[in-house]
Amino acid sequence: MEKKITLTIDGREILAKPGQTILECATSMGIFIPTLCHYENTTNVGACRVCVVEVEKARSLVASCCMPISPGMVVRTNTPAVRAAQKMIVELLWSSGDHNCLTCEQNGQCELQNLVYWLKIDKPRFNIEPPGFAPDDSNTMIHRDLNKCVLCGRCIRACNEIQVNEVLDFSMRGSHAKVGPAFDENYINSSCVFCGECLQVCPTGAITYKQAKFAGRPWELNKVRTTCTYCGVGCQMDLFIKDNQIVKVMGNRDYGPPNEGSLCVKGRFGMDFISHPDRLKKPLIRRNKNEELQEATWDEAYTFIADKLSAVKKAYGPDCIAGLASARCTNEENYLFQKFLRAAIGTNNVDHCARL
Amino acid sequence: MAGLAATFGSGAMTNSIDELEYTDLILATGTNTTENHPVIGMKIKRAVKQQGTKLIVIDPREIDLVKYAEIWLRQKPGTDVAVFNGLMNVIISEGLYAKKYVEERTEGFDALKTTVEKYTPEYVEKISGVPAEDLQKAARMYAKANRASIIYAMGITQHISGTDNVKSTANLSMLCGNVGIEGGGVNPLRGQNNVQGACDMGALPNVYPAYQQVSNEDSRKKFETAWGATLSSKPGMTLMEIMAASGSGAIKALYIMGENPMLSDPDLHHVKKELQNLDLLIVQDIFLTETAQIADVVLPVTGFAEKDGTFTNTERRVQRVRKALEPPGEAKTDWEVICGLAGKMGYPMQYSSAQQIFEEITSVTPSYAGITYRRIEKEGLQWPCPTHEHKGTKFLHKDRFSRGLGLFTAIEFMPPNELPDKEYPFLLSTGRVLYHYHTGTMTTRAQGPSERCPESLVEINPADAEKLGISDGQLVKVTSRRGTLEAKSRITTKSAPGSIFMNFHFTQAPVNILTNPALDPTGKIPEYKVCAVKLEAA
Ligand code: SF4
Ligand code: SF4
Ligand code: SF4
């Protein structure tokens, strides 16, 4: 076993595993340190410095996400100096962007908005000077408005370190710094594969789910956890529902395997088929081979099928009937389907398209 | 599937998805993982970039993973068996195989050894086009890794030698002692969300749930008692046999739940004739698919977000599906429809919920016996999970194979059924692309993915394009012995010279009017990955 070390955070002594950062250690003690750029399972970059704390004997405030704990360390997370620094940072971020919550999709779940509130800032002490970037409206999946970007770099780390798609990076530096695909391209002309990891990690309204815009406020949406209907990975996902429509699909890191919160383009942006007007709504019957399919009631459909199946079975035996089950249906449905053919019809002629 | 079952005693993915991120080597063959299983692709890329895992890719196409691979073997399509025999030839002749493991846990080694003897790297190079040196390098790298995982998908199975291909991957894995350990194994990646579950549930002609044989008297008795019915002991027909029998009149009525063979099956012209020959075609689906359009009865059902139930993912993990939406119009769940029909047929099936059906499933399916909706509320469980206390199984065949000893199969290389010739000089492979899924019924109706990938493209190597005077985006005509279609070209080195690739997602360019229905004799999977075509500017 590794030797533990003792340190003090906000007057509480703790025995902790070495190698942790101050932020991790404080979080494990239930002490809240605000962050913006920090994102679990990606590199700690200490870019936003919202997580600053006071460390006794240190010359200045330190970014808790990057500072490893050491024996005898005395940390304070809530001194006036810490709060003043945090306010300064947040006011700078606020004033250097176009943070109009009235029209922002992220309103109510924005981490910048939450920070402003938590730090009790009425208005920034600086003049608001948004950079005036044109929004990236190039596609129907991801909307990007860099006027709301706080340059936390989460999207870059998500794209490179979580999804390893290597699309996003910083371009330019300093006050002209910008995040985005190479050569400042918009998404649709880049090598982006629309996994949407970047929009999932963005703390502000800079990268958002385009189709969710004006489709419902966060608090109006009903969240239902389910399993993706596409490939065999079986990603766990949250469907956000309003008025019997899927507004958006998000991964959720709390759900663990198999996808730990990540999705691909099909799972995240491929679900609108479910509310498509082409959906079948009534049973259809073709009573004679050369006629068209016509709407019918369920009872008519059941009777039509049962009569025909019984006649075929009687005339030719059960092995003249076959069924194809579906790799897209649930276990329960596949189970009943083969039970129906085997027990109700009496044949083992059942297969599915999994061979394909 | 059949291949793995014969070798190990179980056809499922031996190991788990997350093990791929923490293993020493991954050998990916016949899987375009980043497009077809993107989240697994993501984990493989992370393994390579962040964990130092080595990646070997064996694939005729220059897929995205090639960028991350230490070695890429670009074999001619359909020569997989030769390549695998070649790898084993090197490993055996250099004494790099796991001798103790082979001795204690497997059988059939001597026959394997004799067969692979002639597959020297030079001989394999002649068949497959893989440089002898690369083959040797790959063989040594695979053999020397402590833990090595093989993953494959339809690029391995969709050949007439599909079952042989699968057995070859299993041979290689066992030869180096990689089956039954964490981070190892032979891992088929299932293409559709619930292929694993459909198989587990007995949606197969020869087995009941949990692969209990219909021809086995004890199994049959068990199900006769459970279901209160007399059951047939005669194994049924497979998909392709059912199609053929529909055409010949041996099958009179066909009930299709949620599938669209009119776009997914090979040689589509033929499929249509076969289906139209039926007395009764019942199609149960969410859309009026190509198949539903020619049905006698079409039954509207719910989509995945409109029902409760479970899916079993590719790593045997049974996970919940939850109802989030009310279905449109009068659509019912598939299970309600089946129960409605059964009642009319004089065999009452009555359930009040999906959960109640699941409880019945667990009572007759030993590998699912310990799973309940409550236990999988927060996280799915991986079968086998025989009791309520069992935590599920991360990897199979630890200490012992399901069949006892692992069985090596000596396999000779067999060329594909239809190879390019003078008249049809190009080799066509089919598959999927990132933005779409299967027959496109769902994704072509999704705005985002369709915007990114609105149509089917014929992927052509630049050298071939130049020879034929075809430019990028130009309309081309592709013709096989079975049919012809037109689509736009996409000039890319992803396709090897002499090979073209198309996806099967689009009705407008139904590539399966071209493909060859020749079947793998055991797996009964059509040879989607190889057929001969000619190519010209349209
Ligand atoms: S959608 Fe995915 S690939 Fe595209 S930029 Fe965002 S993280 Fe990168
Ligand atoms: S776009 Fe969002 S995630 Fe990316 S740097 Fe800006 S604020 Fe951070
Ligand atoms: S989100 Fe993508 S990777 Fe995950 S299950 Fe769905 S299709 Fe597969």
GROMACS .gro file of N, CA and C in nm, chain A residues 9 35 42 49 65 72-73 81 83 93 125 190 223 236 240 259 298:
model
   51
    9ILE      N    1  -0.736   2.107   0.458
    9ILE     CA    2  -0.811   2.192   0.365
    9ILE      C    3  -0.926   2.257   0.441
   35THR      N    4  -1.491   2.528  -1.102
   35THR     CA    5  -1.397   2.508  -1.214
   35THR      C    6  -1.469   2.543  -1.343
   42THR      N    7  -0.948   1.409  -1.872
   42THR     CA    8  -0.868   1.480  -1.971
   42THR      C    9  -0.757   1.553  -1.895
   49ARG      N   10  -0.821   2.920  -1.443
   49ARG     CA   11  -0.781   2.965  -1.309
   49ARG      C   12  -0.897   3.000  -1.218
   65CYS      N   13  -0.648   2.257  -0.971
   65CYS     CA   14  -0.662   2.140  -1.059
   65CYS      C   15  -0.525   2.088  -1.104
   72GLY      N   16   0.160   1.801   0.489
   72GLY     CA   17   0.158   1.920   0.572
   72GLY      C   18   0.102   2.044   0.504
   73MET      N   19   0.057   2.028   0.382
   73MET     CA   20   0.003   2.140   0.307
   73MET      C   21  -0.120   2.197   0.380
   81ALA      N   22  -0.937   3.670  -0.069
   81ALA     CA   23  -0.845   3.681  -0.184
   81ALA      C   24  -0.885   3.584  -0.295
   83ARG      N   25  -1.187   3.456  -0.347
   83ARG     CA   26  -1.312   3.502  -0.410
   83ARG      C   27  -1.289   3.623  -0.502
   93LEU      N   28  -1.429   3.716  -1.825
   93LEU     CA   29  -1.488   3.625  -1.923
   93LEU      C   30  -1.623   3.678  -1.970
  125ARG      N   31  -1.739   4.464  -1.396
  125ARG     CA   32  -1.685   4.600  -1.379
  125ARG      C   33  -1.626   4.652  -1.510
  190SER      N   34  -1.485   2.052  -4.228
  190SER     CA   35  -1.367   2.000  -4.159
  190SER      C   36  -1.373   1.848  -4.157
  223LYS      N   37  -3.620   1.361  -1.898
  223LYS     CA   38  -3.502   1.284  -1.935
  223LYS      C   39  -3.529   1.134  -1.917
  236GLN      N   40  -2.524   0.373  -2.368
  236GLN     CA   41  -2.627   0.426  -2.279
  236GLN      C   42  -2.642   0.574  -2.306
  240PHE      N   43  -3.392   1.342  -2.427
  240PHE     CA   44  -3.461   1.455  -2.365
  240PHE      C   45  -3.589   1.481  -2.443
  259ASN      N   46  -2.009   0.289  -2.270
  259ASN     CA   47  -1.961   0.407  -2.344
  259ASN      C   48  -1.916   0.522  -2.256
  298TRP      N   49  -5.704  -0.326  -3.632
  298TRP     CA   50  -5.619  -0.434  -3.583
  298TRP      C   51  -5.691  -0.567  -3.588
   0.00000   0.00000   0.00000
